[in-house]
């Protein structure tokens, strides 16, 4: 079998693809020849991302959507399908996070994150299914270490992302017979992202997090994009239902530094 990371004539949709890790993933697919569609809530962010993907030489389009709105997600995905045909790769990565203990947030706060991360992923999965290339499509859900490592001040994210990974594993079974692969990628601490800004709000905490990674560095958006390229390519053809940490080994030690830092932060010891 000849193996290639060439995505010419392939369509990639990245939900939540207008900043941080997901935008990095979208850019890497564009650099490898794909047609790339992105979606998020902000028209400004969508326009800016589409322009930058076009600058990379890719055909690109975008739509605004809140993933909590199932019908709006369906409508947007259908527009991409009508313009670009079957979807070869879907990356679902819209998410929300804030630092608060379970007793420090309202039920609505907990629900907001579950609605965006878990229900949002479900809405995306239902919307893309009729448009996926069968056989051949690769669906990638962006998870987080909180899915399997309990972290103080992250009960909402832990619950939501654990749900995302079980959705991944279940859909891998339901859709596998049609030749659709569904996997999760679990990024470690990724530099220059909104997620890390929220979880490591001082230079000191960020340094501690970096030191706690066995590879002694924070990850880059390209590290995550590379894993997505692999999963989206024929090299990933037999990977289905996997939850894959791309984290420099961070989750091996239980992300201990982050846990205690967040606990201090949530209790107001660190400003
Ligand atoms: N501590 C406790 N509760 C908080 C909070 C915090 N730091 N930030 C938000 N909340 C609560 C709000 O008080 C509200 O609950 P209430 O109605 O009972 O007061 C609830 O969460 C929803 O907040 P709201 O601002 O209305 O939600 P939203 O839908 O506009 O935004 C968030 C969702 C809160 C997740 C917002 O941070 C977001 O949009 N994040 C996207 C970007 C992001 O988080 N990136 C990192 C990804 S890892
Ligand atoms: P980010 O820059 O905030 O990216 C989140 C993206 O999702 C943005 O494009 C945002 O755009 C969109 N989005 C948020 N809420 C949405 C909603 N309700 N509907 C539609 N789109 C929405 O965050 P990031 O740090 O790069 O994180 C990206 C992904 O990686 C997330 O799934 C996160 O859980 C995961 N992750 C991150 C890290 C890290 O170190 N940063 C570690 C582990 C996992 P709009 O604001 O325009 O909607």
Short mmCIF file of C-alpha atoms and ligand atoms in Angstrom, two decimals:
data_model
loop_
_atom_site.label_atom_id
_atom_site.label_comp_id
_atom_site.label_asym_id
_atom_site.label_seq_id
_atom_site.Cartn_x
_atom_site.Cartn_y
_atom_site.Cartn_z
CA UNK A 1 0.00 0.00 0.00
CA UNK A 2 1.35 3.40 -0.87
CA UNK A 3 0.80 5.76 2.03
CA UNK A 4 0.43 9.48 1.71
CA UNK A 5 -0.47 12.51 3.79
CA UNK A 6 -1.77 14.26 0.70
CA UNK A 7 -5.31 15.62 1.20
CA UNK A 8 -5.83 17.04 -2.30
CA UNK A 9 -9.50 16.60 -3.28
CA UNK A 10 -10.44 15.76 0.31
CA UNK A 11 -12.95 17.74 2.35
CA UNK A 12 -12.23 18.47 5.99
CA UNK A 13 -14.69 20.12 8.38
CA UNK A 14 -13.42 21.52 11.68
CA UNK A 15 -16.14 22.51 14.16
CA UNK A 16 -14.78 25.10 16.58
CA UNK A 17 -11.98 25.59 14.05
CA UNK A 18 -11.51 29.34 14.40
CA UNK A 19 -8.94 29.59 17.17
CA UNK A 20 -6.27 27.76 19.12
CA UNK A 21 -5.77 24.03 18.65
CA UNK A 22 -8.64 23.52 16.21
CA UNK A 23 -7.55 26.37 13.97
CA UNK A 24 -4.06 24.87 13.98
CA UNK A 25 -5.57 21.55 12.85
CA UNK A 26 -7.54 23.30 10.07
CA UNK A 27 -4.40 25.09 8.89
CA UNK A 28 -2.35 21.89 8.74
CA UNK A 29 -5.00 20.14 6.62
CA UNK A 30 -5.08 23.21 4.34
CA UNK A 31 -1.29 23.06 3.99
CA UNK A 32 -1.67 19.43 2.93
CA UNK A 33 -4.07 20.26 0.11
CA UNK A 34 -7.53 19.78 1.66
CA UNK A 35 -10.65 21.86 1.13
CA UNK A 36 -11.32 23.08 4.66
CA UNK A 37 -14.57 24.32 6.22
CA UNK A 38 -14.68 25.79 9.72
CA UNK A 39 -17.47 26.84 12.09
CA UNK A 40 -17.87 28.68 15.39
CA UNK A 41 -20.08 31.31 17.03
CA UNK A 42 -18.21 34.44 15.97
CA UNK A 43 -18.61 35.70 12.39
CA UNK A 44 -15.40 37.71 12.79
CA UNK A 45 -13.39 34.63 13.80
CA UNK A 46 -14.91 32.56 10.99
CA UNK A 47 -14.09 35.24 8.38
CA UNK A 48 -10.56 35.67 9.67
CA UNK A 49 -9.90 31.91 9.65
CA UNK A 50 -11.37 31.36 6.17
CA UNK A 51 -9.19 34.21 4.85
CA UNK A 52 -6.08 32.71 6.40
CA UNK A 53 -6.87 29.22 5.05
CA UNK A 54 -7.32 30.73 1.58
CA UNK A 55 -3.95 32.44 2.01
CA UNK A 56 -2.48 28.99 2.52
CA UNK A 57 -3.81 28.12 -0.95
CA UNK A 58 -6.83 26.10 0.21
CA UNK A 59 -10.43 26.25 -0.91
CA UNK A 60 -12.24 27.29 2.24
CA UNK A 61 -15.65 28.23 3.59
CA UNK A 62 -17.19 28.74 7.02
CA UNK A 63 -20.43 29.22 8.89
CA UNK A 64 -21.41 30.60 12.27
CA UNK A 65 -23.12 28.28 14.70
CA UNK A 66 -23.54 27.58 18.39
CA UNK A 67 -23.09 23.81 18.73
CA UNK A 68 -25.81 23.82 21.40
CA UNK A 69 -28.34 24.44 18.59
CA UNK A 70 -28.82 21.04 16.89
CA UNK A 71 -30.85 22.38 13.95
CA UNK A 72 -28.37 25.17 13.23
CA UNK A 73 -25.51 22.65 13.24
CA UNK A 74 -27.42 20.48 10.72
CA UNK A 75 -28.08 23.48 8.47
CA UNK A 76 -24.44 24.59 8.48
CA UNK A 77 -23.09 21.10 7.84
CA UNK A 78 -25.54 20.65 4.95
CA UNK A 79 -24.26 23.88 3.35
CA UNK A 80 -20.73 22.50 3.44
CA UNK A 81 -21.95 19.18 2.00
CA UNK A 82 -23.77 20.96 -0.84
CA UNK A 83 -20.67 22.98 -1.72
CA UNK A 84 -17.89 20.49 -1.09
CA UNK A 85 -19.51 17.04 -1.35
CA UNK A 86 -18.91 14.16 1.03
CA UNK A 87 -16.89 14.84 4.16
CA UNK A 88 -13.63 12.87 4.36
CA UNK A 89 -12.52 14.16 7.76
CA UNK A 90 -14.53 15.81 10.54
CA UNK A 91 -12.86 17.30 13.59
CA UNK A 92 -15.25 18.22 16.40
CA UNK A 93 -13.53 20.45 18.94
CA UNK A 94 -15.83 23.24 20.15
CA UNK A 95 -15.55 23.48 23.93
CA UNK A 96 -15.88 25.80 26.89
CA UNK A 97 -14.03 25.86 30.20
CA UNK A 98 -13.66 27.91 33.35
CA UNK A 99 -12.07 27.20 36.70
CA UNK A 100 -14.61 26.64 39.49
CA UNK A 101 -15.27 24.01 42.11
CA UNK A 102 -18.54 22.10 41.97
CA UNK A 103 -19.85 24.18 44.87
CA UNK A 104 -18.49 27.35 43.24
CA UNK A 105 -20.67 27.14 40.14
CA UNK A 106 -24.41 27.13 39.48
CA UNK A 107 -26.22 24.23 37.85
CA UNK A 108 -26.38 26.45 34.79
CA UNK A 109 -22.59 26.83 34.79
CA UNK A 110 -22.14 23.05 34.89
CA UNK A 111 -24.81 22.67 32.21
CA UNK A 112 -23.20 25.27 29.93
CA UNK A 113 -20.04 23.18 29.61
CA UNK A 114 -21.90 19.87 29.29
CA UNK A 115 -24.13 21.46 26.63
CA UNK A 116 -21.20 22.81 24.61
CA UNK A 117 -18.74 19.92 24.95
CA UNK A 118 -20.95 16.84 25.17
CA UNK A 119 -24.31 17.79 23.66
CA UNK A 120 -22.44 19.88 21.08
CA UNK A 121 -20.39 16.86 20.05
CA UNK A 122 -23.57 14.76 19.82
CA UNK A 123 -25.21 17.41 17.63
CA UNK A 124 -22.17 17.49 15.37
CA UNK A 125 -22.08 13.69 15.11
CA UNK A 126 -25.78 13.52 14.16
CA UNK A 127 -25.41 16.36 11.65
CA UNK A 128 -22.34 15.00 9.86
CA UNK A 129 -23.38 11.33 9.66
CA UNK A 130 -25.49 11.63 6.46
CA UNK A 131 -22.68 13.61 4.78
CA UNK A 132 -19.75 11.36 5.64
CA UNK A 133 -17.86 9.42 2.97
CA UNK A 134 -18.86 5.78 3.38
CA UNK A 135 -16.60 3.91 3.47
CA UNK A 136 -13.57 6.02 4.29
CA UNK A 137 -14.48 8.92 6.58
CA UNK A 138 -12.44 9.69 9.68
CA UNK A 139 -14.16 11.48 12.57
CA UNK A 140 -11.98 12.97 15.30
CA UNK A 141 -13.37 14.29 18.57
CA UNK A 142 -11.10 16.59 20.55
CA UNK A 143 -11.19 15.44 24.16
CA UNK A 144 -9.07 16.41 27.19
CA UNK A 145 -7.14 14.67 29.99
CA UNK A 146 -10.03 15.60 32.32
CA UNK A 147 -11.99 12.82 30.57
CA UNK A 148 -10.08 10.19 32.53
CA UNK A 149 -8.14 12.13 35.18
CA UNK A 150 -10.25 13.78 37.86
CA UNK A 151 -9.13 17.39 38.32
CA UNK A 152 -10.26 19.77 41.06
CA UNK A 153 -12.26 22.78 39.84
CA UNK A 154 -12.99 20.91 36.61
CA UNK A 155 -16.00 18.71 37.48
CA UNK A 156 -18.01 20.10 34.56
CA UNK A 157 -15.22 19.47 32.03
CA UNK A 158 -14.38 16.04 33.51
CA UNK A 159 -18.01 14.94 33.19
CA UNK A 160 -18.46 16.40 29.72
CA UNK A 161 -15.24 15.12 28.16
CA UNK A 162 -15.68 11.63 29.68
CA UNK A 163 -19.01 11.63 27.87
CA UNK A 164 -17.33 12.72 24.65
CA UNK A 165 -14.93 9.77 24.80
CA UNK A 166 -17.72 7.27 25.44
CA UNK A 167 -19.62 8.76 22.51
CA UNK A 168 -16.49 8.26 20.40
CA UNK A 169 -16.18 4.64 21.44
CA UNK A 170 -19.87 3.87 20.93
CA UNK A 171 -20.05 5.50 17.50
CA UNK A 172 -16.92 3.62 16.46
CA UNK A 173 -18.98 0.46 16.97
CA UNK A 174 -22.21 1.77 15.43
CA UNK A 175 -20.54 3.29 12.35
CA UNK A 176 -17.56 0.96 11.92
CA UNK A 177 -19.49 -1.49 9.70
CA UNK A 178 -19.98 1.34 7.19
CA UNK A 179 -16.27 2.07 7.06
CA UNK A 180 -16.40 5.19 9.24
CA UNK A 181 -13.70 5.49 11.90
CA UNK A 182 -14.36 7.53 15.04
CA UNK A 183 -11.52 8.40 17.44
CA UNK A 184 -10.71 10.92 20.16
CA UNK A 185 -7.50 12.88 20.47
CA UNK A 186 -6.58 14.05 23.95
CA UNK A 187 -4.30 17.10 23.79
CA UNK A 188 -1.93 17.70 26.68
CA UNK A 189 -1.12 21.27 27.78
CA UNK A 190 -0.82 23.22 24.52
CA UNK A 191 1.10 26.51 24.42
CA UNK A 192 -0.53 29.82 23.49
CA UNK A 193 -4.12 28.61 23.75
CA UNK A 194 -7.23 29.89 25.47
CA UNK A 195 -7.48 26.61 27.34
CA UNK A 196 -4.05 27.01 28.93
CA UNK A 197 -4.67 30.69 29.62
CA UNK A 198 -7.64 29.63 31.75
CA UNK A 199 -6.04 26.59 33.40
CA UNK A 200 -2.55 28.01 34.00
CA UNK A 201 -3.28 31.69 34.62
CA UNK A 202 0.23 32.70 35.76
CA UNK A 203 3.73 32.25 34.32
CA UNK A 204 4.66 30.34 37.47
CA UNK A 205 1.88 27.77 37.09
CA UNK A 206 2.62 27.43 33.39
CA UNK A 207 6.27 26.66 34.16
CA UNK A 208 5.23 24.04 36.72
CA UNK A 209 2.91 22.44 34.19
CA UNK A 210 5.71 22.36 31.60
CA UNK A 211 8.04 20.69 34.13
CA UNK A 212 5.38 18.09 34.90
CA UNK A 213 5.32 16.87 31.28
CA UNK A 214 7.72 13.93 30.87
CA UNK A 215 8.98 15.46 27.60
CA UNK A 216 9.61 18.76 29.49
CA UNK A 217 7.82 20.97 27.01
CA UNK A 218 4.34 22.24 26.32
CA UNK A 219 2.70 20.93 23.17
CA UNK A 220 2.07 22.97 20.03
CA UNK A 221 -1.06 23.14 17.90
CA UNK A 222 1.03 21.43 15.22
CA UNK A 223 1.61 18.42 17.51
CA UNK A 224 -2.16 17.94 17.65
CA UNK A 225 -2.61 18.69 13.95
CA UNK A 226 -0.02 16.06 13.04
CA UNK A 227 -1.97 13.41 14.96
CA UNK A 228 -5.14 14.48 13.11
CA UNK A 229 -3.37 14.24 9.74
CA UNK A 230 -2.29 10.73 10.67
CA UNK A 231 -5.80 9.67 11.75
CA UNK A 232 -7.31 11.28 8.65
CA UNK A 233 -4.90 9.51 6.30
CA UNK A 234 -4.67 5.86 5.15
CA UNK A 235 -1.99 5.43 7.84
CA UNK A 236 -4.81 5.45 10.39
CA UNK A 237 -7.02 3.02 8.46
CA UNK A 238 -7.25 0.41 11.23
CA UNK A 239 -7.56 2.80 14.17
CA UNK A 240 -11.15 2.99 15.37
CA UNK A 241 -12.66 3.74 18.78
CA UNK A 242 -9.30 4.82 20.20
CA UNK A 243 -8.78 7.59 22.74
CA UNK A 244 -5.30 8.82 21.94
CA UNK A 245 -3.34 11.11 24.27
CA UNK A 246 -1.05 13.49 22.39
CA UNK A 247 0.44 14.98 25.50
CA UNK A 248 4.17 14.32 25.84
CA UNK A 249 3.31 11.65 28.40
CA UNK A 250 1.59 14.18 30.67
CA UNK A 251 -1.36 11.98 31.59
CA UNK A 252 0.97 9.18 32.76
CA UNK A 253 1.61 10.99 36.03
CA UNK A 254 -1.97 12.06 36.55
CA UNK A 255 -1.31 15.75 35.73
CA UNK A 256 -0.65 16.26 39.46
CA UNK A 257 0.79 19.77 39.25
CA UNK A 258 -2.22 21.08 37.40
CA UNK A 259 -4.57 19.51 39.91
CA UNK A 260 -3.04 21.18 42.93
CA UNK A 261 -2.54 24.48 41.10
CA UNK A 262 -6.20 24.57 40.14
CA UNK A 263 -7.24 23.70 43.66
CA UNK A 264 -5.25 26.66 45.02
CA UNK A 265 -6.57 28.92 42.30
CA UNK A 266 -10.19 27.95 42.91
CA UNK A 267 -9.74 28.60 46.63
CA UNK A 268 -8.27 32.02 45.96
CA UNK A 269 -4.72 31.27 47.16
CA UNK A 270 -3.36 32.26 43.76
CA UNK A 271 -4.59 35.41 42.01
N1 LIG B 1 -17.10 30.43 37.63
C1 LIG B 1 -18.35 29.97 37.92
N2 LIG B 1 -19.38 30.01 37.01
C2 LIG B 1 -19.11 30.53 35.79
C3 LIG B 1 -17.83 31.00 35.42
C4 LIG B 1 -16.80 30.93 36.42
N3 LIG B 1 -15.56 31.36 36.15
N4 LIG B 1 -17.90 31.45 34.14
C5 LIG B 1 -19.16 31.25 33.71
N5 LIG B 1 -19.89 30.70 34.70
C6 LIG B 1 -21.32 30.38 34.68
C7 LIG B 1 -22.15 31.65 34.53
O1 LIG B 1 -22.28 32.33 35.76
C8 LIG B 1 -23.48 31.10 34.01
O2 LIG B 1 -24.23 30.56 35.05
P1 LIG B 1 -25.50 31.43 35.68
O3 LIG B 1 -26.42 31.69 34.52
O4 LIG B 1 -26.08 30.53 36.71
O5 LIG B 1 -24.90 32.68 36.23
C9 LIG B 1 -23.02 29.92 33.16
O6 LIG B 1 -21.67 29.61 33.53
C10 LIG B 1 -23.04 30.24 31.68
O7 LIG B 1 -22.28 31.41 31.49
P2 LIG B 1 -22.45 32.32 30.20
O8 LIG B 1 -21.38 33.35 30.21
O9 LIG B 1 -23.87 32.76 30.08
O10 LIG B 1 -22.22 31.20 29.08
P3 LIG B 1 -21.85 31.30 27.59
O11 LIG B 1 -22.64 30.27 26.95
O12 LIG B 1 -21.92 32.70 27.07
O13 LIG B 1 -20.26 30.90 27.61
C11 LIG B 1 -18.53 29.65 28.70
C12 LIG B 1 -19.83 29.62 27.89
C13 LIG B 1 -18.85 30.11 30.14
C14 LIG B 1 -17.97 28.24 28.74
C15 LIG B 1 -17.51 30.67 28.11
O14 LIG B 1 -16.35 30.69 28.93
C16 LIG B 1 -17.11 30.34 26.68
O15 LIG B 1 -17.82 30.69 25.75
N6 LIG B 1 -15.95 29.67 26.46
C17 LIG B 1 -15.45 29.32 25.13
C18 LIG B 1 -13.94 29.43 25.06
C19 LIG B 1 -13.23 28.52 26.01
O16 LIG B 1 -13.68 28.25 27.11
N7 LIG B 1 -12.05 28.05 25.55
C20 LIG B 1 -11.28 27.08 26.27
C21 LIG B 1 -11.59 25.71 25.75
S1 LIG B 1 -10.70 24.51 26.68
P1 LIG B 2 -10.26 27.90 22.00
O1 LIG B 2 -9.20 28.65 21.27
O2 LIG B 2 -11.15 28.65 22.92
O3 LIG B 2 -11.13 27.14 20.90
C1 LIG B 2 -12.48 26.83 21.06
C2 LIG B 2 -13.14 26.94 19.71
O4 LIG B 2 -14.50 26.51 19.83
C3 LIG B 2 -13.19 28.36 19.16
O5 LIG B 2 -13.10 28.31 17.76
C4 LIG B 2 -14.57 28.86 19.58
O6 LIG B 2 -14.96 29.90 18.69
C5 LIG B 2 -15.37 27.57 19.43
N1 LIG B 2 -16.54 27.49 20.31
C6 LIG B 2 -16.61 27.66 21.66
N2 LIG B 2 -17.86 27.51 22.09
C7 LIG B 2 -18.61 27.24 20.99
C8 LIG B 2 -19.99 26.99 20.78
N3 LIG B 2 -20.85 26.99 21.81
N4 LIG B 2 -20.42 26.73 19.53
C9 LIG B 2 -19.55 26.72 18.49
N5 LIG B 2 -18.24 26.95 18.62
C10 LIG B 2 -17.78 27.21 19.86
O7 LIG B 2 -9.67 26.70 22.86
P2 LIG B 2 -8.40 25.71 22.80
O8 LIG B 2 -7.67 25.88 24.06
O9 LIG B 2 -7.65 25.81 21.51
O10 LIG B 2 -9.15 24.29 22.88
C11 LIG B 2 -9.59 23.62 21.71
C12 LIG B 2 -10.01 22.20 22.04
O11 LIG B 2 -8.92 21.47 22.64
C13 LIG B 2 -11.16 22.10 23.05
O12 LIG B 2 -11.99 21.00 22.70
C14 LIG B 2 -10.44 21.83 24.36
O13 LIG B 2 -11.27 21.18 25.30
C15 LIG B 2 -9.32 20.93 23.88
N6 LIG B 2 -8.14 20.90 24.78
C16 LIG B 2 -7.36 22.00 24.91
C17 LIG B 2 -6.20 21.95 25.68
C18 LIG B 2 -5.26 23.12 25.77
O14 LIG B 2 -4.15 22.98 26.30
N7 LIG B 2 -5.64 24.29 25.27
C19 LIG B 2 -5.87 20.77 26.37
C20 LIG B 2 -6.72 19.65 26.25
C21 LIG B 2 -7.85 19.74 25.44
P3 LIG B 2 -16.14 30.97 19.03
O15 LIG B 2 -15.71 31.69 20.27
O16 LIG B 2 -16.20 31.83 17.80
O17 LIG B 2 -17.38 30.19 19.21
#
